[in-house]
Short mmCIF file of C-alpha atoms and ligand atoms in Angstrom, two decimals:
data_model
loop_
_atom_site.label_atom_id
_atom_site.label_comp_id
_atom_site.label_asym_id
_atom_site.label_seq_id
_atom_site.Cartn_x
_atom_site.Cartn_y
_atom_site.Cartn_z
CA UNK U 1 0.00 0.00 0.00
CA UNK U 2 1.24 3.38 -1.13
CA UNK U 3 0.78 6.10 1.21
CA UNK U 4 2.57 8.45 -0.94
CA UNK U 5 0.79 11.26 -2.60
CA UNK U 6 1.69 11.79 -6.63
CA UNK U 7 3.67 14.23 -8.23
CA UNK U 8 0.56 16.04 -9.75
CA UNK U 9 -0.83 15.24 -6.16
CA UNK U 10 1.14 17.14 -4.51
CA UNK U 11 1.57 19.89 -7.13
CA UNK U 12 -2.44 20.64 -7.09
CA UNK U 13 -2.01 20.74 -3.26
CA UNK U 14 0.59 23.30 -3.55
CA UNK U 15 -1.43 25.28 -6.22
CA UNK U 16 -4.53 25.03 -3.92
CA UNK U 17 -2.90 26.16 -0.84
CA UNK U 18 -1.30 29.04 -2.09
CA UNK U 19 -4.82 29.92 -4.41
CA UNK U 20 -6.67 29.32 -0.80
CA UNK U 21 -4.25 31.72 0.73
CA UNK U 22 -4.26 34.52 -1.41
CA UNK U 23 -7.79 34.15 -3.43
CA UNK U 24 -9.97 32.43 -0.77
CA UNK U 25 -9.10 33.29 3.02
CA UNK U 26 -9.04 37.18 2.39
CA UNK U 27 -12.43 37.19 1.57
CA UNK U 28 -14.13 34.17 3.12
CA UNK U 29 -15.39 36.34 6.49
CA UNK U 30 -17.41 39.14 4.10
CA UNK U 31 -18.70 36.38 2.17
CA UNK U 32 -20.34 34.62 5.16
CA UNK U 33 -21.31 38.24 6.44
CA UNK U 34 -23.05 39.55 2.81
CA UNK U 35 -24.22 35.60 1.47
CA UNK U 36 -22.66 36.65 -1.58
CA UNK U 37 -21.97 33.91 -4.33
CA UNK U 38 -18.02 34.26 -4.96
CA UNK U 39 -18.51 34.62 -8.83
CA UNK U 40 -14.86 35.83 -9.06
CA UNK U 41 -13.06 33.39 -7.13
CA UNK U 42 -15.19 30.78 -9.45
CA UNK U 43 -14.11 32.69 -12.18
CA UNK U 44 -10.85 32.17 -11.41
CA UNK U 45 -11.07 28.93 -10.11
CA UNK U 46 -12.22 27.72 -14.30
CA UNK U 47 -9.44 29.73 -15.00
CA UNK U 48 -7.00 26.98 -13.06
CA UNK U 49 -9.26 24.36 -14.70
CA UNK U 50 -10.32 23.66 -11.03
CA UNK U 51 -14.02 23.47 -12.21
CA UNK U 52 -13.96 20.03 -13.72
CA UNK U 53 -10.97 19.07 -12.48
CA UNK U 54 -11.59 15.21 -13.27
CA UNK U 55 -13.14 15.85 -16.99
CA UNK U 56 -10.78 14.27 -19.50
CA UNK U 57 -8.54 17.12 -21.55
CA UNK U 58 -10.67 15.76 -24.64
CA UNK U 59 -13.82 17.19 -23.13
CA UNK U 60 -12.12 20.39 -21.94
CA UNK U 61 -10.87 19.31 -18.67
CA UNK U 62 -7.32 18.28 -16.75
CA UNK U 63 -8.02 14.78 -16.25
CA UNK U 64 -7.22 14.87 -12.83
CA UNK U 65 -7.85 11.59 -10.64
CA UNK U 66 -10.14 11.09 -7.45
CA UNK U 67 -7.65 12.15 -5.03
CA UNK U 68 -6.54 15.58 -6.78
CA UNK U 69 -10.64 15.74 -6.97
CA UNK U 70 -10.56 15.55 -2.41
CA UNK U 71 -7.10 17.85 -2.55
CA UNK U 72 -9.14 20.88 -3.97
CA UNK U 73 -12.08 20.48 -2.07
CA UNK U 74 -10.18 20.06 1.25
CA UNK U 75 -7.67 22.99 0.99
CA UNK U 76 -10.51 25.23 -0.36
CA UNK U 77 -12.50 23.71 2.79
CA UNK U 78 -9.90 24.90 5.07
CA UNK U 79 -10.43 28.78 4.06
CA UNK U 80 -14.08 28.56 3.20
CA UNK U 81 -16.61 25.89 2.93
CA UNK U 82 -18.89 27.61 0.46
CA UNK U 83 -16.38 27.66 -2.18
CA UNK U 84 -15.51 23.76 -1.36
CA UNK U 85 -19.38 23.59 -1.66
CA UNK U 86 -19.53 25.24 -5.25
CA UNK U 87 -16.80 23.03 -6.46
CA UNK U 88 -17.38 20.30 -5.12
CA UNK U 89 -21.45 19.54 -6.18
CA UNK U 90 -20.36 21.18 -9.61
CA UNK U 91 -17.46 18.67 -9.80
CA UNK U 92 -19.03 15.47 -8.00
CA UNK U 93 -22.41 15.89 -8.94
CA UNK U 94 -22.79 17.34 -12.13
CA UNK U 95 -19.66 17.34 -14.59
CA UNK U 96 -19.37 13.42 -13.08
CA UNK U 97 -22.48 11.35 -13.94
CA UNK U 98 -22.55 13.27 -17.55
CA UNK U 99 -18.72 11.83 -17.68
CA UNK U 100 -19.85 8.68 -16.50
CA UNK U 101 -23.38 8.19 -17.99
CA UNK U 102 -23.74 10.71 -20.86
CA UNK U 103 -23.75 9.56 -24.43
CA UNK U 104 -20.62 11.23 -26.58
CA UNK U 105 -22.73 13.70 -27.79
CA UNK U 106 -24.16 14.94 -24.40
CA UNK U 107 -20.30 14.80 -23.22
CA UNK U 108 -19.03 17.15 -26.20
CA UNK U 109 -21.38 19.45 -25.64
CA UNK U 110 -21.81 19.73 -22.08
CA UNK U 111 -18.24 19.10 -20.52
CA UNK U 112 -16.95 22.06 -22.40
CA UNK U 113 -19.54 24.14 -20.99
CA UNK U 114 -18.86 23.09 -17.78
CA UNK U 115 -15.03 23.41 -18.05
CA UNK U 116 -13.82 25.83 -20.46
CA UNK U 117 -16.96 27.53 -20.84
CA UNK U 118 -17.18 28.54 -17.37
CA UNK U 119 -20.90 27.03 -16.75
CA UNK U 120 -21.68 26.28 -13.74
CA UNK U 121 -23.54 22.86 -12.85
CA UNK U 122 -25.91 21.06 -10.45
CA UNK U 123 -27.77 17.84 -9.13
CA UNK U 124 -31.32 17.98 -8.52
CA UNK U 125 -32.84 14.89 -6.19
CA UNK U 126 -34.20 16.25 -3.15
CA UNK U 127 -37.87 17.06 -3.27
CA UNK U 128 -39.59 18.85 0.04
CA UNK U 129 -40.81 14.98 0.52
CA UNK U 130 -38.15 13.23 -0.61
CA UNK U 131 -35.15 13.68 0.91
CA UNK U 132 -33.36 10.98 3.07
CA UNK U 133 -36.15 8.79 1.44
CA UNK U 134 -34.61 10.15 -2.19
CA UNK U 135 -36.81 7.54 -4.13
CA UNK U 136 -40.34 9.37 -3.46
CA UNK U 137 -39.57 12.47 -5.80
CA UNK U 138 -42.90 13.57 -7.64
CA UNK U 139 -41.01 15.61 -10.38
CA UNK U 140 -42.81 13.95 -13.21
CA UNK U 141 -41.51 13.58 -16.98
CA UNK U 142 -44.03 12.67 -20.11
CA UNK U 143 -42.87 12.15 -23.62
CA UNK U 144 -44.63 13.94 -25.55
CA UNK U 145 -43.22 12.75 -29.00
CA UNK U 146 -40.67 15.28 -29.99
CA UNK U 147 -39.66 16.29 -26.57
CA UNK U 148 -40.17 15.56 -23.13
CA UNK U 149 -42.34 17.92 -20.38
CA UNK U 150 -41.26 17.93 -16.92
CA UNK U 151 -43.08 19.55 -14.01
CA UNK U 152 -42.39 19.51 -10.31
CA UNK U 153 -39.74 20.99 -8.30
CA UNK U 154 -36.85 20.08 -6.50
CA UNK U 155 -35.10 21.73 -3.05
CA UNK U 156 -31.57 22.49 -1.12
CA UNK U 157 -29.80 22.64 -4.01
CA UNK U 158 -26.44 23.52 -4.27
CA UNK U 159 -25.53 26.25 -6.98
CA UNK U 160 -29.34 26.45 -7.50
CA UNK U 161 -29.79 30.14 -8.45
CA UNK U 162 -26.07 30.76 -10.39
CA UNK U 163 -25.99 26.90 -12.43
CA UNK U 164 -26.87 26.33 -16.39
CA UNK U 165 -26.78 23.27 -16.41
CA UNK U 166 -28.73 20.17 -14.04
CA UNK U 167 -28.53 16.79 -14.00
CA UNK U 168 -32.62 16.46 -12.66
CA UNK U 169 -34.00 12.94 -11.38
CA UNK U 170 -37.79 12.60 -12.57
CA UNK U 171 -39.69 10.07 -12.61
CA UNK U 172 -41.22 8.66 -16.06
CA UNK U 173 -43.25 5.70 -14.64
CA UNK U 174 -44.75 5.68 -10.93
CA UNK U 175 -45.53 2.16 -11.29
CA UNK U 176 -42.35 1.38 -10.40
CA UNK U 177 -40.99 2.77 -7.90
CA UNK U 178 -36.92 3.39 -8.06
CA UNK U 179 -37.01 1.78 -11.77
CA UNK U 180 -38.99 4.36 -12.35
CA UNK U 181 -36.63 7.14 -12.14
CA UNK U 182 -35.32 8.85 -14.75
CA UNK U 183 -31.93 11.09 -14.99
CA UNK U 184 -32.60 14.19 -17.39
CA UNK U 185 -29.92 17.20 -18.10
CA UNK U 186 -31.75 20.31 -17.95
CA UNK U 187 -30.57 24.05 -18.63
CA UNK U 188 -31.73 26.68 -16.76
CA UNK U 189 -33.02 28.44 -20.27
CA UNK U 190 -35.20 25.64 -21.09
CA UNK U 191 -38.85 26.59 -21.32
CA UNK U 192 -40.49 26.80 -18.38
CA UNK U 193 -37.40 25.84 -15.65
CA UNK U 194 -37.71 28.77 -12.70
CA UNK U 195 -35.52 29.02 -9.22
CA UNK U 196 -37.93 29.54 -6.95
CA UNK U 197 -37.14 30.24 -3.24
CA UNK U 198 -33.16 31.01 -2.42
CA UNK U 199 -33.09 29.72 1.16
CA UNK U 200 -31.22 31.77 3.93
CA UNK U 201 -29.04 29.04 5.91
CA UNK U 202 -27.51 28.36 9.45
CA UNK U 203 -24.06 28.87 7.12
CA UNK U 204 -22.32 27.93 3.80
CA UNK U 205 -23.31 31.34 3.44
CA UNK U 206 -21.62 32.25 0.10
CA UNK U 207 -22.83 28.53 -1.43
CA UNK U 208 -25.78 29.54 -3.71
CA UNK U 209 -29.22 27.13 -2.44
CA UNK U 210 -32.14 27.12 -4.07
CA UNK U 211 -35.21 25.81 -5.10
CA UNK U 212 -35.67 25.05 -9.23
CA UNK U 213 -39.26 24.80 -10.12
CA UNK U 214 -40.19 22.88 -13.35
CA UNK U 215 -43.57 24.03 -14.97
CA UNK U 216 -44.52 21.78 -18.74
CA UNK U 217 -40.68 22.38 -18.73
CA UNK U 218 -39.59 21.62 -22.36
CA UNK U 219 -36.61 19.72 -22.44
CA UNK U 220 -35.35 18.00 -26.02
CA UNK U 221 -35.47 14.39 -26.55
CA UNK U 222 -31.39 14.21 -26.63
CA UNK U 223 -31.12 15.00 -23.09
CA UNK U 224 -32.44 11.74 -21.10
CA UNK U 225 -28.67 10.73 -19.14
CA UNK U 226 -27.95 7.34 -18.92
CA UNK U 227 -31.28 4.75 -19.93
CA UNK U 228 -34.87 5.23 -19.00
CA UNK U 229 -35.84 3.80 -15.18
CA UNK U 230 -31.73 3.60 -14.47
CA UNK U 231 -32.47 7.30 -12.90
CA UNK U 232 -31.74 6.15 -9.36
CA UNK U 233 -29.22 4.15 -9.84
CA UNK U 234 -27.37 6.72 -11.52
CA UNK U 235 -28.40 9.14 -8.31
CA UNK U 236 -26.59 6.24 -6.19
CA UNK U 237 -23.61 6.38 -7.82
CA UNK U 238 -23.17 10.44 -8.28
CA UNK U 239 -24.21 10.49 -4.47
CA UNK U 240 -21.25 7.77 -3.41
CA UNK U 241 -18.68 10.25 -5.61
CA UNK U 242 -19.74 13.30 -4.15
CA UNK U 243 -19.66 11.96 -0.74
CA UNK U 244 -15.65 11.81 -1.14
CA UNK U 245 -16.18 15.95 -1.92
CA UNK U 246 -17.88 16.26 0.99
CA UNK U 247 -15.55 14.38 3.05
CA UNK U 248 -12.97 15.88 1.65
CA UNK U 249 -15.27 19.06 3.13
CA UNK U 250 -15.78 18.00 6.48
CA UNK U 251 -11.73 17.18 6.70
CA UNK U 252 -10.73 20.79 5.32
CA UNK U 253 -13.40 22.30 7.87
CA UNK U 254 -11.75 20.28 10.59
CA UNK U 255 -7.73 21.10 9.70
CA UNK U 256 -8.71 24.91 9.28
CA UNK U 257 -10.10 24.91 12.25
CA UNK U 258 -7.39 22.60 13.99
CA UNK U 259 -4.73 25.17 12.97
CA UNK U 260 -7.08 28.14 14.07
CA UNK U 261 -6.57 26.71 16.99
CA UNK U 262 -2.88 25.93 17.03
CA UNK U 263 -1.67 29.75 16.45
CA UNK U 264 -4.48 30.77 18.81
CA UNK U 265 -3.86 28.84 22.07
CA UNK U 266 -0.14 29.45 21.67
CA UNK U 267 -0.61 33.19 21.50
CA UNK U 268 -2.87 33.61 24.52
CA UNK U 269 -1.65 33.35 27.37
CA UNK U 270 -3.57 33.43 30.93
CA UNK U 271 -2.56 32.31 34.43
CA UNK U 272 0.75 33.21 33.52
CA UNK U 273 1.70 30.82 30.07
CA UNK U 274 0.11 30.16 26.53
CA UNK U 275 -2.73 27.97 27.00
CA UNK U 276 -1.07 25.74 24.50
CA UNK U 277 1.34 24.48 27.27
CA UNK U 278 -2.04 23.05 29.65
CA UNK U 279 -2.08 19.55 29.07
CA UNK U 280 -5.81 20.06 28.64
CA UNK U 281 -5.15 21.67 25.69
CA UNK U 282 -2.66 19.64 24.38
CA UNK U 283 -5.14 16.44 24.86
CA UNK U 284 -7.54 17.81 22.75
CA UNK U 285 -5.16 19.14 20.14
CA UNK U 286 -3.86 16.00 20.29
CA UNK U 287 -7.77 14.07 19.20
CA UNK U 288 -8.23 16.95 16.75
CA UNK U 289 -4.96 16.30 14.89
CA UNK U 290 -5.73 11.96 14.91
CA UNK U 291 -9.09 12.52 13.21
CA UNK U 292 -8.06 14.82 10.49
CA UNK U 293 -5.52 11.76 10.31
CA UNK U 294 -7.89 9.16 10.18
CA UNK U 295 -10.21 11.21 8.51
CA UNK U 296 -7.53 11.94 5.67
CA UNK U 297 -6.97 8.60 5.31
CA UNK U 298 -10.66 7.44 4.65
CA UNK U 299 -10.87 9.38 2.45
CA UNK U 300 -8.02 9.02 0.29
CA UNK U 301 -8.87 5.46 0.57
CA UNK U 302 -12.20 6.25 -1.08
CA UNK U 303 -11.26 8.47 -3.89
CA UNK U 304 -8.55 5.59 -4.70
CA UNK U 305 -11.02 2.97 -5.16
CA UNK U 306 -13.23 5.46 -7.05
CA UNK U 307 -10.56 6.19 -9.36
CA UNK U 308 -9.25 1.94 -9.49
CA UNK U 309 -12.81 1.72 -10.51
CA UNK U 310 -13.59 -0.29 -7.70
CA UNK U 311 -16.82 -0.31 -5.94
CA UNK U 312 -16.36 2.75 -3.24
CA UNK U 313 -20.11 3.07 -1.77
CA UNK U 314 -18.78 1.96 1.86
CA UNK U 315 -15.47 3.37 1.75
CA UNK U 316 -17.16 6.75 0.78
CA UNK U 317 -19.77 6.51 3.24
CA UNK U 318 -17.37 6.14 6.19
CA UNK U 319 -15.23 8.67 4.87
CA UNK U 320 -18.16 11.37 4.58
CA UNK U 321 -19.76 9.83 8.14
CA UNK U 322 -16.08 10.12 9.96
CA UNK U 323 -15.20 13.55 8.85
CA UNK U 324 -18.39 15.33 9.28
CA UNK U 325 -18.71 14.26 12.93
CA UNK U 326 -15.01 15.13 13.48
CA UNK U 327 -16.00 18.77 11.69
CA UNK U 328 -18.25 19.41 13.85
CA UNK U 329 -16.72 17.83 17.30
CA UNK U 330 -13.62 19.81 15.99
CA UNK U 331 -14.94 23.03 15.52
CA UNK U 332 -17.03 22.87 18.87
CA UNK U 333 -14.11 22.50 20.69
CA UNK U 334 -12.24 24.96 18.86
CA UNK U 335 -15.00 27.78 19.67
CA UNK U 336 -14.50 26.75 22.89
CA UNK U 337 -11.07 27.12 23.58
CA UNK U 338 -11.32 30.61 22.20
CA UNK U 339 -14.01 31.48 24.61
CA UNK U 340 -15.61 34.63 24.77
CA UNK U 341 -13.65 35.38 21.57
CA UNK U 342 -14.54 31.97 19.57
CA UNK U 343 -18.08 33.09 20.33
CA UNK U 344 -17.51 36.73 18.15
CA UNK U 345 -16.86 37.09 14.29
CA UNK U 346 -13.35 38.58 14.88
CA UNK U 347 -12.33 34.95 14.52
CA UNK U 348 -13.34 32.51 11.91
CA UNK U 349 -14.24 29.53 14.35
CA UNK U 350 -17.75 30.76 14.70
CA UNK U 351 -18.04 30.43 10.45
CA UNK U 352 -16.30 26.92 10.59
CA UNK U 353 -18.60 25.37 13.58
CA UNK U 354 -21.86 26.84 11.30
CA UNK U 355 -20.79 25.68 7.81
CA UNK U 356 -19.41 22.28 9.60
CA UNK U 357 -23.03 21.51 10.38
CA UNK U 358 -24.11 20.77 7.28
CA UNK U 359 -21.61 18.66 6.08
CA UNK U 360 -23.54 15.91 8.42
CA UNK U 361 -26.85 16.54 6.63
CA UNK U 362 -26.24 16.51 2.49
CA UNK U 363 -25.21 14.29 0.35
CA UNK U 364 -26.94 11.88 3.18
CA UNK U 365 -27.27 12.80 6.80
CA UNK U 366 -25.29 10.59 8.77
CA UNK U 367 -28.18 8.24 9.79
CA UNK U 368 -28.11 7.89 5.50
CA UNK U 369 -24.59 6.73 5.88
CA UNK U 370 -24.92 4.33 8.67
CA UNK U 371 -27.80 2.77 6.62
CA UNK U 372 -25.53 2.79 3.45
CA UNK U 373 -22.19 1.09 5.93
CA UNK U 374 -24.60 -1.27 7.66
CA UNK U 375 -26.16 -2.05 3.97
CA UNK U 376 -23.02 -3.45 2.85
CA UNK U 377 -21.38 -5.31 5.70
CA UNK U 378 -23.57 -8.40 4.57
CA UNK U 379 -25.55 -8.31 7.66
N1 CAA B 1 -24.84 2.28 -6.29
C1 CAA B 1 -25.58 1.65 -7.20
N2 CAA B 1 -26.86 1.24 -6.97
C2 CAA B 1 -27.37 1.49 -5.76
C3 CAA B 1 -26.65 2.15 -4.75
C4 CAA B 1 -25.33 2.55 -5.07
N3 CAA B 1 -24.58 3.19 -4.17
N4 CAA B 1 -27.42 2.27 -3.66
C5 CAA B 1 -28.59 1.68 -3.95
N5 CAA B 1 -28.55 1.21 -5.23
C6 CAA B 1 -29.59 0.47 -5.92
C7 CAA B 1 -29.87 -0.84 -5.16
O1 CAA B 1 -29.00 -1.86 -5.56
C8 CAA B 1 -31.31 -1.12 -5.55
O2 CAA B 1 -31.32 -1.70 -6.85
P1 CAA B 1 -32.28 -2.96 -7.17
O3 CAA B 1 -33.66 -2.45 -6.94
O4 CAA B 1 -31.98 -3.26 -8.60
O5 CAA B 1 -31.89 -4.02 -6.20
C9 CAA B 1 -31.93 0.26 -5.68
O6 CAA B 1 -30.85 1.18 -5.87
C10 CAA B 1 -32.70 0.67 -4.45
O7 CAA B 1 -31.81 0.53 -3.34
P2 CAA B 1 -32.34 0.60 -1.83
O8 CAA B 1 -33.50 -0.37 -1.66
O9 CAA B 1 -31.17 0.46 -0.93
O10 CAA B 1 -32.91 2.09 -1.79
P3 CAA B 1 -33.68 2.86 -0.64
O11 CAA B 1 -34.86 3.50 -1.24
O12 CAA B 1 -33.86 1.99 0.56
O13 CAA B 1 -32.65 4.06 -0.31
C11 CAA B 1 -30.80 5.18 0.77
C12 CAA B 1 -31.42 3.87 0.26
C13 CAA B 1 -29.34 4.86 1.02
C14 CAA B 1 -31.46 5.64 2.08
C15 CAA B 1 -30.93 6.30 -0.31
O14 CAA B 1 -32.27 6.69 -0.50
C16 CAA B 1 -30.11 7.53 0.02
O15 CAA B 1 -28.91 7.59 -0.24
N6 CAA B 1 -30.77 8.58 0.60
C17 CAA B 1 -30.11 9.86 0.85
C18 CAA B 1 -30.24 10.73 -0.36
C19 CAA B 1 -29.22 11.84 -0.36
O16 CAA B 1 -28.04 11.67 -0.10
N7 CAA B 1 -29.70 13.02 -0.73
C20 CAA B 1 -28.82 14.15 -0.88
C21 CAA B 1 -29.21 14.90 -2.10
S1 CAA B 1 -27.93 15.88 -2.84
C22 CAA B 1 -27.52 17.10 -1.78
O17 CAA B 1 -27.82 17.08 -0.63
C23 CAA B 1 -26.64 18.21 -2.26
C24 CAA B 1 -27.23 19.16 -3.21
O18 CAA B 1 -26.51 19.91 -3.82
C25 CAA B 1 -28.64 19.24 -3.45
#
């Protein structure tokens, strides 16, 4: 086993920590403040081919594997998890299944878009019924001969109000149930799509969330992904590839807080030393710094099996499961230890306990991802 990160590995970590640094940080604290969609740093982040990292250079992209795919997310993660957000669900969930599922034509013309032609994509499951219970959507697609009209609406989702381009689950037959399902791509200038409500969150301020509405939506006959009824199958997979992003999420959360911490508690100093030199501290430094460990791990493990093209649906489960929970348990603490201070904006640890929050709720709450571990430990 090779614990040894790549050339290109370790070059796109580089290039991501010093982007994060100088592009990201400076601006991550007015972001949260205004909820302002960071349309320049995505700008610039197509610019570094960041925005479909994974897409083969044929279709526009950089070809770059699974575990390049976690480095970005995580080292934007440490600065600011709405950017990691932006990437990562127009990485993982949109430019991926069209890679994976799309026929060559769909992949010509919509990888470029999403690469080169700086449009930004999105994944459309959750329904205000169906969410951990993703199979109940009632977004409902006819054929009506020379195209196909889909009405309904979908919820939460990421890039809602700034993306051109969806990959929308639908059903086409209720009779069946999950073989029903259907995977469409939609753009947001087809006839009769809408965002409807932009939802005001607990954090991931700067990550744009909205609901899409879908009323006799026309959408041409070329643009069903992957085979009729396959639709949640296909939803499966994205979701086990995206839940690597938002491990990769949870970890960066967890090490920017982690080091927040680190240059704080040496600094301060009361009853007469830094705080870092209490053995209470140093305890708890000491669990923060063996999760990110483990959590790194997981989920390196995960993207590698992704990108061996082995099955990775447990693998990315625990990952996503392990380094949410150690987001948030990190961050708590970290607040904490700053005390009165951790508790105003002057510091960023007040941002990183609110955006870690979520990263144990989408993409599959963590109850999702014990069902999804348990599911396939042949019990
Ligand atoms: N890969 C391939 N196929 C899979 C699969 C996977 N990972 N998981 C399930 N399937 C297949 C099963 O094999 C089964 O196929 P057959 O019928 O042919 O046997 C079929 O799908 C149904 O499987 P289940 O019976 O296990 O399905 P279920 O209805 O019990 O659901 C679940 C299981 C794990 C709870 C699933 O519903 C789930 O993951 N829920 C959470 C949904 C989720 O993560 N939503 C987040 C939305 S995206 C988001 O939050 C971000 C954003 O930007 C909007």
């Amino acid at each position: 086993m090779d614990f040894n990160l790549s050339r290109e590995q370790l070059l796109v970590r580089k290039m991501m920590a010093e982007f994060t640094e100088k592009e990201v940080k400076p601006i991550a604290a007015e972001t949260d403040r205004t909820c302002q969609y960071p349309k320049e740093t995505i700008e610039k982040l197509f610019d570094l081919g960041v925005m479909g990292l994974g897409v083969p250079k044929e279709y526009g992209g950089q070809g770059g594997d699974a575990i390049a795919g976690a480095i970005v997310i995580e080292e934007l993660a440490k600065a600011c998890a709405s950017t990691a957000d932006i990437v990562a669900a127009h990485n993982g969930l949109c430019c991926d299944p069209i890679l994976k599922f799309g026929t060559e034509e769909q992949k010509q013309k919509y990888l470029p878009m999403l690469t080169r032609g700086h449009k930004v994509g999105a994944f459309a499951l959750t329904e205000p019924n169906a969410g951990s219970d993703a199979s109940k959507g009632q977004t409902e697609v006819v054929d009506a001969g020379d195209h196909y009209v889909m009405n309904g609406s979908k919820i939460f989702i990421t890039n809602g109000y700034v993306a051109e381009v969806f990959v929308v689950f639908a059903m086409t037959d209720k009779s069946k149930g999950t073989k029903g399902i259907t995977a469409f791509i939609v753009e947001s200038s087809d006839p009769g799509f809408s965002v409807g409500k932009h939802e005001e969150k607990m954090g991931l301020h700067g990550a744009p969330t909205a609901e899409i509405v879908f009323q006799d939506c026309i959408i041409p006959k070329d643009r069903m992904l992957g085979k009729e009824g396959k639709g949640f199958s296909i939803a499966m997979q994205t979701l086990d590839g995206g839940r690597i992003g938002i491990a990769a999420q949870g970890l960066g959360i967890a090490e920017g807080a982690l080091q927040e911490a680190i240059n704080y508690t040496k600094s301060r100093e009361q009853f007469g030393r830094p705080i870092s030199k209490f053995q209470n501290t140093q305890f708890t430094l000491a669990d923060m710094e063996l999760g990110c460990e483990a959590g790194r791990l997981l989920t390196y493990q995960a993207a590698a099996l992704k990108q061996a093209g082995q099955r990775f649906t447990k693998e990315a489960a625990m990952a996503k499961l392990f380094t949410s929970e150690h987001a948030m348990k990190t961050t708590t603490k970290v607040v904490q230890m700053f005390g009165g201070y951790g508790y105003t904006k002057d510091y960023p640890v007040e941002r990183m306990m609110r955006d870690a929050k979520i990263t144990e709720i989408y993409e599959g709450t963590s109850e999702v991802q014990r069902i999804v571990i348990s599911a396939n430990m042949g019990l």
